[in-house]
PDB file of C-alpha atoms in Angstrom:
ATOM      1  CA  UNK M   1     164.764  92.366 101.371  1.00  0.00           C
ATOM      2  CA  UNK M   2     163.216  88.746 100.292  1.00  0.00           C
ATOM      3  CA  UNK M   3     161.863  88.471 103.862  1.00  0.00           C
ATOM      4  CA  UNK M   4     160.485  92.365 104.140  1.00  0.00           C
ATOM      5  CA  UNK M   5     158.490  91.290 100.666  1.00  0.00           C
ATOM      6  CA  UNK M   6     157.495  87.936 101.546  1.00  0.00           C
ATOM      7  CA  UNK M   7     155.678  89.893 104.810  1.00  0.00           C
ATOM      8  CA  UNK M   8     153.737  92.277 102.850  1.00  0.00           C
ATOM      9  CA  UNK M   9     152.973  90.029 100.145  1.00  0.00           C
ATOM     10  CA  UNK M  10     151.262  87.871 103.078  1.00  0.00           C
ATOM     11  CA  UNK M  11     149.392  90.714 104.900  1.00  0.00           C
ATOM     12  CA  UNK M  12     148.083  91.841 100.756  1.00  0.00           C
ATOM     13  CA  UNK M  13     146.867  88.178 101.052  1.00  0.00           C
ATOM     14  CA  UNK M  14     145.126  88.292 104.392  1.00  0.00           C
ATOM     15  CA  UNK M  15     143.809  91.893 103.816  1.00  0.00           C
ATOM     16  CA  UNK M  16     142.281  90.603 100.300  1.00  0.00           C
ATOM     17  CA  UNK M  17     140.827  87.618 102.172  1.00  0.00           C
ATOM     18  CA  UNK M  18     139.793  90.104 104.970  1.00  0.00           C
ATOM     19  CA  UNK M  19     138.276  92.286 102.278  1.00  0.00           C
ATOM     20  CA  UNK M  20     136.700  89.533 100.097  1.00  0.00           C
ATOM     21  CA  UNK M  21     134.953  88.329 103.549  1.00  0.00           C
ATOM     22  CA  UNK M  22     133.488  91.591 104.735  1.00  0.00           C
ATOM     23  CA  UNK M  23     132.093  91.973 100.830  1.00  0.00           C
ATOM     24  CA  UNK M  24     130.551  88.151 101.368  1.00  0.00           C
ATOM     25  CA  UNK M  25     129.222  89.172 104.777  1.00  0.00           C
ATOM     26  CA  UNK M  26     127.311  92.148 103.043  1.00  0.00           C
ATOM     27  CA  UNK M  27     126.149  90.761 100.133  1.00  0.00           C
ATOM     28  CA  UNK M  28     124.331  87.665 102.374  1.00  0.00           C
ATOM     29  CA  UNK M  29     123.432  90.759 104.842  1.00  0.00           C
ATOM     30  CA  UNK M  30     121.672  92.038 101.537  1.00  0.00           C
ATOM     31  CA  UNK M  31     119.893  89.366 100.737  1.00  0.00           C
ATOM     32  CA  UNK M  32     118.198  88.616 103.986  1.00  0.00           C
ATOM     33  CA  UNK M  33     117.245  91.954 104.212  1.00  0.00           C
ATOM     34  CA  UNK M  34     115.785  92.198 100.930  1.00  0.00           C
ATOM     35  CA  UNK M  35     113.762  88.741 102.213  1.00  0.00           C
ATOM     36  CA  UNK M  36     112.846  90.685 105.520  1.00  0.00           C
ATOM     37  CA  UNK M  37     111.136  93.677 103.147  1.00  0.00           C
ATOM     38  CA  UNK M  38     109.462  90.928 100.850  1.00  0.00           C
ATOM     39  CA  UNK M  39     108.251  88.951 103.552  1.00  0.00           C
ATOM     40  CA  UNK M  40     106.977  91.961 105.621  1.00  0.00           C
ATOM     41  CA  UNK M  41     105.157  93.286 102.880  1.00  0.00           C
ATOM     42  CA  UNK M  42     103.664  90.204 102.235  1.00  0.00           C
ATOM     43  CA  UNK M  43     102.392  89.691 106.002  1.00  0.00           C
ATOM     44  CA  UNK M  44     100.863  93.551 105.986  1.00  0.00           C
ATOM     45  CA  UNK M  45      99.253  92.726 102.593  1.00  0.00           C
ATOM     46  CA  UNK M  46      97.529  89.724 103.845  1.00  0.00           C
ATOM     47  CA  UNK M  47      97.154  91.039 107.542  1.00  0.00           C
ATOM     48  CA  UNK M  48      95.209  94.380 105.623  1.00  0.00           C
ATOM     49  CA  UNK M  49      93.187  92.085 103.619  1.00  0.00           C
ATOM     50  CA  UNK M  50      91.740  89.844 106.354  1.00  0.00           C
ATOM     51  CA  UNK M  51      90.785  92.838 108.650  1.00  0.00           C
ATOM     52  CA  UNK M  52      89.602  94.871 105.762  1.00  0.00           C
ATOM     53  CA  UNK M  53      86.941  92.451 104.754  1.00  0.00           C
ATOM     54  CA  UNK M  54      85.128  91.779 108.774  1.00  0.00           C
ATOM     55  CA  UNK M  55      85.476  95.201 108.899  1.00  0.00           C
ATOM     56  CA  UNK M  56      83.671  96.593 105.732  1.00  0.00           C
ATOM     57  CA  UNK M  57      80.965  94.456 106.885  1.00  0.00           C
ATOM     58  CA  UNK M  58      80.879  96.113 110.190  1.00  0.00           C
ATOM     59  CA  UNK M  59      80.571  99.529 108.137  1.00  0.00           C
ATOM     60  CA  UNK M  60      78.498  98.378 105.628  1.00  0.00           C
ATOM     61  CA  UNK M  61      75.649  96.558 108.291  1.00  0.00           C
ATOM     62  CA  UNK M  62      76.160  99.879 110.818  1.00  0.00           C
ATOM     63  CA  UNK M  63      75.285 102.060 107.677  1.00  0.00           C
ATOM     64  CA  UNK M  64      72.112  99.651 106.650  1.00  0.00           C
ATOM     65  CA  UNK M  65      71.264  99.639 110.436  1.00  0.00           C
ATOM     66  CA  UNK M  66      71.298 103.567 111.011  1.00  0.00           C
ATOM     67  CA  UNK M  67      68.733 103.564 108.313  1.00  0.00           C
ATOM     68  CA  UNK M  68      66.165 102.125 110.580  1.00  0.00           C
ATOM     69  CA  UNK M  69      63.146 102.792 112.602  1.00  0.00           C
ATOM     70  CA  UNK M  70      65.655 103.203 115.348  1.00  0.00           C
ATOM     71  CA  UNK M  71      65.560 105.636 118.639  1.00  0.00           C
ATOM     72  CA  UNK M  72      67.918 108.653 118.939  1.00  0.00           C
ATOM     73  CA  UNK M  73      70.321 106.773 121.381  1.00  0.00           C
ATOM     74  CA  UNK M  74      70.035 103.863 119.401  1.00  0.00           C
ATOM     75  CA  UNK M  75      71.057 105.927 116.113  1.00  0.00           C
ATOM     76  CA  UNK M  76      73.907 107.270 117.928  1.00  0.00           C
ATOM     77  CA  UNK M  77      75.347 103.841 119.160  1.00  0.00           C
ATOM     78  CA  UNK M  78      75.398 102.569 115.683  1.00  0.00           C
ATOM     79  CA  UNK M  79      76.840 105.463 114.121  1.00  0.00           C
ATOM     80  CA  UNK M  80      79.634 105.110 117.073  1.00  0.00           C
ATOM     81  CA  UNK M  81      79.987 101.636 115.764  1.00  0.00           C
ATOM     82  CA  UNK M  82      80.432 102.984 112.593  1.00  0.00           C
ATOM     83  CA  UNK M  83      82.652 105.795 112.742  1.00  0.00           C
ATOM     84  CA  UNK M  84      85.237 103.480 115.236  1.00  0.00           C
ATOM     85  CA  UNK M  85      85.364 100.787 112.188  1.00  0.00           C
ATOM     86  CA  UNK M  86      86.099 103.887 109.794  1.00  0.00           C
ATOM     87  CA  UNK M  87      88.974 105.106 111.753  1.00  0.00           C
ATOM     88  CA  UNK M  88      89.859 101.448 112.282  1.00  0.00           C
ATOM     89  CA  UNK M  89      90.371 101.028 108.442  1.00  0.00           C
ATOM     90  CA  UNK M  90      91.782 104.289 108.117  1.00  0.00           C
ATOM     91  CA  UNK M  91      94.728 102.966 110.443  1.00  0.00           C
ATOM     92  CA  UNK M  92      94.778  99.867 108.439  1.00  0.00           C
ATOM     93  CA  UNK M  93      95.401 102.110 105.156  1.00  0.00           C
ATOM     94  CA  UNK M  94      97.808 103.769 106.782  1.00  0.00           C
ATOM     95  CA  UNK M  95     100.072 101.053 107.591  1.00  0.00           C
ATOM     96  CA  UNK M  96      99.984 100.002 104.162  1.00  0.00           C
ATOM     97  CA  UNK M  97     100.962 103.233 103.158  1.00  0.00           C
ATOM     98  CA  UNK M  98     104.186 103.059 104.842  1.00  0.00           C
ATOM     99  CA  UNK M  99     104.744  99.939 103.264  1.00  0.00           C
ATOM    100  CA  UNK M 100     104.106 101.289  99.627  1.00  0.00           C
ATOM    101  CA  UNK M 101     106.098 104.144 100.689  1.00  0.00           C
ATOM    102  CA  UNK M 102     109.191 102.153 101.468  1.00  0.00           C
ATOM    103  CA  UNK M 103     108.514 100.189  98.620  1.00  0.00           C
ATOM    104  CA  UNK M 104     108.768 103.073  96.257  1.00  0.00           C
ATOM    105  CA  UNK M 105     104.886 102.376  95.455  1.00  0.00           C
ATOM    106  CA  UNK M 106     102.679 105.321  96.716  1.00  0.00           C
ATOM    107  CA  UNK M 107     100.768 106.582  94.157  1.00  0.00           C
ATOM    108  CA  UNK M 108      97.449 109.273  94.122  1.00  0.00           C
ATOM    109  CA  UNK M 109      94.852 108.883  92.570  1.00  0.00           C
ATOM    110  CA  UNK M 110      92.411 111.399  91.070  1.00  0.00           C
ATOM    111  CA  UNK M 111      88.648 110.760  91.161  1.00  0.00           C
ATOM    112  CA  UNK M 112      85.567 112.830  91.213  1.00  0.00           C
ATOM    113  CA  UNK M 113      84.325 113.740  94.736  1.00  0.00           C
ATOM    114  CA  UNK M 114      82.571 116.014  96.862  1.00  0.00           C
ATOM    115  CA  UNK M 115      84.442 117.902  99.351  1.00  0.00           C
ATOM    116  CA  UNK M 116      81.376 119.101 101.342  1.00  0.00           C
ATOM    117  CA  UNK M 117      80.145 115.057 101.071  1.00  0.00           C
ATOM    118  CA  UNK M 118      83.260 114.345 102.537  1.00  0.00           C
ATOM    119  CA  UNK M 119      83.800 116.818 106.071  1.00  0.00           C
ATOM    120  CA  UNK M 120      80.240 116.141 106.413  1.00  0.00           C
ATOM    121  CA  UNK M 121      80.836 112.416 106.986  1.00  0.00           C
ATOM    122  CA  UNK M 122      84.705 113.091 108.954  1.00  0.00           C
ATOM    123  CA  UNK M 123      82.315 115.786 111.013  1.00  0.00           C
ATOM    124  CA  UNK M 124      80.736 112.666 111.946  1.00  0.00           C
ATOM    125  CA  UNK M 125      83.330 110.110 112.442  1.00  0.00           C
ATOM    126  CA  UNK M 126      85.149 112.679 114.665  1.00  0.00           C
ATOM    127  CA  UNK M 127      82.877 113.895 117.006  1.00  0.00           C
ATOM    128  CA  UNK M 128      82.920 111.256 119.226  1.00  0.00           C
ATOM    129  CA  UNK M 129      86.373 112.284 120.337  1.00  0.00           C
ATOM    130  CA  UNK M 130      85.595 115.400 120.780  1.00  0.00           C
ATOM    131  CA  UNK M 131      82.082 114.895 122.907  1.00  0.00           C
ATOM    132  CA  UNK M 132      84.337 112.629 125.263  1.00  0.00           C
ATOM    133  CA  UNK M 133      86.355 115.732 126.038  1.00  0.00           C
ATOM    134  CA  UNK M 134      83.771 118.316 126.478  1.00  0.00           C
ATOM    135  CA  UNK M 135      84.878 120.157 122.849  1.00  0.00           C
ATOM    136  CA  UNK M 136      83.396 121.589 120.253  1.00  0.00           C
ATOM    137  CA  UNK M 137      83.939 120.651 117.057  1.00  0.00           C
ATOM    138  CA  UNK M 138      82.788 122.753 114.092  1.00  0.00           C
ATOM    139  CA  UNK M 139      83.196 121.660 109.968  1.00  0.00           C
ATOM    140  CA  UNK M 140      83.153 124.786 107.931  1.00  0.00           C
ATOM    141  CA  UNK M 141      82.990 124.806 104.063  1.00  0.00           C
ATOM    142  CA  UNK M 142      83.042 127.915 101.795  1.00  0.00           C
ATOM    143  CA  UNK M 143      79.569 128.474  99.520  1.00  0.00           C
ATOM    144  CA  UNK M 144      82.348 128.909  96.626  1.00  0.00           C
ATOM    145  CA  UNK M 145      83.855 125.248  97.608  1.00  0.00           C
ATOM    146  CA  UNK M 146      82.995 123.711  93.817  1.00  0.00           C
ATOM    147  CA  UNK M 147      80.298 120.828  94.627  1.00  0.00           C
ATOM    148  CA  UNK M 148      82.762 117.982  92.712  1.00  0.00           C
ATOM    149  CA  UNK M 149      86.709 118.126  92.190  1.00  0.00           C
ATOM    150  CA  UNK M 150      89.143 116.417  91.159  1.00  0.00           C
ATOM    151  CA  UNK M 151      91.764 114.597  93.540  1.00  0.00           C
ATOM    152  CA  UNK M 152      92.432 111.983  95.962  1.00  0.00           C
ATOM    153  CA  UNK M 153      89.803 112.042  98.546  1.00  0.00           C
ATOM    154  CA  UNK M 154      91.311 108.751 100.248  1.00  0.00           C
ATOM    155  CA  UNK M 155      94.700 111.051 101.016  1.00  0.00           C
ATOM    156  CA  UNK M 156      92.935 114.316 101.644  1.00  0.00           C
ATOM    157  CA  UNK M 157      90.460 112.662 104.491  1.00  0.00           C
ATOM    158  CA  UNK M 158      93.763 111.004 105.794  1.00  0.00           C
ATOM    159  CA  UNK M 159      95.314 114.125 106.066  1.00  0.00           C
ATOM    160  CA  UNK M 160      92.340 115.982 107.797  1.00  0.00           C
ATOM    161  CA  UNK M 161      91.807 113.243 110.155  1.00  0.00           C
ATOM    162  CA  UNK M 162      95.141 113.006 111.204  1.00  0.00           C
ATOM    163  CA  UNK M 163      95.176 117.141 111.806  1.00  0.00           C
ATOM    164  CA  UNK M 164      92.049 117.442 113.421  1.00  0.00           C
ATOM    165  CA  UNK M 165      92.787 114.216 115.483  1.00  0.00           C
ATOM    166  CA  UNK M 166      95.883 115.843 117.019  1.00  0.00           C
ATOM    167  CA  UNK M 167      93.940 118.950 117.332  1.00  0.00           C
ATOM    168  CA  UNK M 168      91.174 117.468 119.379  1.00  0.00           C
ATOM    169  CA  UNK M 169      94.385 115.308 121.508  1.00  0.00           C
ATOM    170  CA  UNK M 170      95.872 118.833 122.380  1.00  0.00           C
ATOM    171  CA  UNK M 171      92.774 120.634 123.232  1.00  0.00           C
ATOM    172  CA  UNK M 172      91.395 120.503 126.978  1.00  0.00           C
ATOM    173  CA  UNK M 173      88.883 122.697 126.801  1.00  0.00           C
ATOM    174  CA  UNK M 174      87.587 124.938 124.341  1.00  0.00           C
ATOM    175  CA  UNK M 175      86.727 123.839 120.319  1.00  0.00           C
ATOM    176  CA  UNK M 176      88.459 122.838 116.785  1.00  0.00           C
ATOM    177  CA  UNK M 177      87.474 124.200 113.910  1.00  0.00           C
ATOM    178  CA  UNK M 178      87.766 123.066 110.297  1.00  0.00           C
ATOM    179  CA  UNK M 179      87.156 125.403 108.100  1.00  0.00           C
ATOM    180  CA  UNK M 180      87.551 124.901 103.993  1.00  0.00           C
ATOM    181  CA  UNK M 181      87.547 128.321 101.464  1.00  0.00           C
ATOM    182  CA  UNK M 182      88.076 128.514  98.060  1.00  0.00           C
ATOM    183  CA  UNK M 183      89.562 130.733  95.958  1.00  0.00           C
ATOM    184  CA  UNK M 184      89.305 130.943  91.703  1.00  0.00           C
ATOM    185  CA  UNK M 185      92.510 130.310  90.501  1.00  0.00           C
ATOM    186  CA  UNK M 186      91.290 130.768  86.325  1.00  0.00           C
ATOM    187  CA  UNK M 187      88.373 129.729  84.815  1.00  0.00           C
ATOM    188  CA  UNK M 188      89.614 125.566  85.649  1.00  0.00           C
ATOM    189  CA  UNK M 189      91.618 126.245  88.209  1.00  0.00           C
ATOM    190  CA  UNK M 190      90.090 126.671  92.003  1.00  0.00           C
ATOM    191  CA  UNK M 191      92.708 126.547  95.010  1.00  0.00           C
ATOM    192  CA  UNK M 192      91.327 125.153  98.102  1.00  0.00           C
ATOM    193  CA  UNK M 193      92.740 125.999 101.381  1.00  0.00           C
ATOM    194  CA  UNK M 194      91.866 123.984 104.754  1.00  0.00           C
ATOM    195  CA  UNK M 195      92.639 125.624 108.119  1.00  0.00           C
ATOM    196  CA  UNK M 196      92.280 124.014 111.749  1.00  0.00           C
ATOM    197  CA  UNK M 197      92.120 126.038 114.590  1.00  0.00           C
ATOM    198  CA  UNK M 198      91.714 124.985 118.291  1.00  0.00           C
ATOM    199  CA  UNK M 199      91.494 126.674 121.448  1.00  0.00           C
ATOM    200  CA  UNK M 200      95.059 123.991 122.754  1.00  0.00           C
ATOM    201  CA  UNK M 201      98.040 124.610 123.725  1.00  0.00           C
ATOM    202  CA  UNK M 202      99.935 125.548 120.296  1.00  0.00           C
ATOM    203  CA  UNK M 203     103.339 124.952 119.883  1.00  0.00           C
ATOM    204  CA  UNK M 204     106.212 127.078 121.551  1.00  0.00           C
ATOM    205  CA  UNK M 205     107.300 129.496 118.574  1.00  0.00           C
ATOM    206  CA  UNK M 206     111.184 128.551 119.050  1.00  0.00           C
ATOM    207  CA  UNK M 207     109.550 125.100 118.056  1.00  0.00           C
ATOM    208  CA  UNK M 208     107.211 126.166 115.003  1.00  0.00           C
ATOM    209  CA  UNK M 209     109.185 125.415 111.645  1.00  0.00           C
ATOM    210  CA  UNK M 210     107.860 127.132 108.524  1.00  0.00           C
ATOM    211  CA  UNK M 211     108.842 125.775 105.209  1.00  0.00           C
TER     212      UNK M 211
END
């Protein structure tokens, strides 16, 4: 009996030793991990910052530029310049995005803007893409779109890029179409619906998830 106890009592020893070991393991496991986040979020802070400055400049010159006694063709190159440093910094916002979202830190922000203002310059930025594949590409806005709203125009033109991008990826021949109604909700209250169609591919309906 003494030597059937003085077994177990060892293997409760090693298992506790196992146990405390594996809990050691993690917690160091933790803490490098938590270093990993902090340093990563550190490098895509700084990493956004020195790209973001060069290429505001590029923006901000391109704009001054297309203000010019230039020709057509010229006018065009510099708005090319300028719509490929826009969509440049978009993908730098979006990589800080992820960041903030992992971090817990995504927040939206509500300023005053125009939504007609705004397609009117993503018409711009994204007709490039479609030119290079032969498609038309039409920005539609409702007369009953109100001229300022509300919101976060940063997110929203994310958004819209991002669909019409993928729209204008999918389509071979054909056009996309933005188009942007409105609809009085009460007297303060206006809902504002966006739809994108193309002339693509679709998706499969066994594949189309509605929710």
């Amino acid at each position: 009996i003494l030597d059937d106890y003085s077994e177990e009592k060892k293997n409760m020893e090693n298992t506790h030793r196992a146990v405390l070991n594996i809990l050691e393991d993690y917690s160091e496991a933790k803490e490098k991990a938590e270093e990993s986040t902090k340093l990563k979020e550190a490098f895509l802070a700084n990493m956004s910052h020195e790209i973001r400055t060069p290429m505001n400049a590029i923006i901000g010159f391109s704009d001054i530029l297309s203000k010019g006694n230039l020709a057509q063709k010229e006018r065009e190159y510099i708005q090319t310049i300028k719509s490929a440093g826009e969509n440049l910094l978009t993908i730098i916002n979006d990589i800080l995005d992820i960041s903030k979202i992992e971090a817990g830190m995504m927040t939206f922000e509500e300023n005053a803007f125009s939504i007609k203002e705004m397609i009117k310059s993503l018409h711009i930025m994204l007709l490039g893409r479609a030119e290079e594949k032969n498609l038309k590409l039409e920005f539609n806005c409702d007369n009953r779109v109100p001229n300022v709203l509300l919101g976060d125009n940063t997110r929203l033109s994310q958004i819209i890029i991002n669909l019409v991008g993928n729209a204008i990826k999918f389509t071979q021949k054909g056009k996309v179409e933005l188009t942007v109604n409105a609809f009085e909700i009460s007297e303060d209250c206006t809902l504002v619906e966006f739809s994108i169609i193309d002339s693509g591919i679709g998706i499969r309906s066994e594949e189309r998830r509605v929710g």
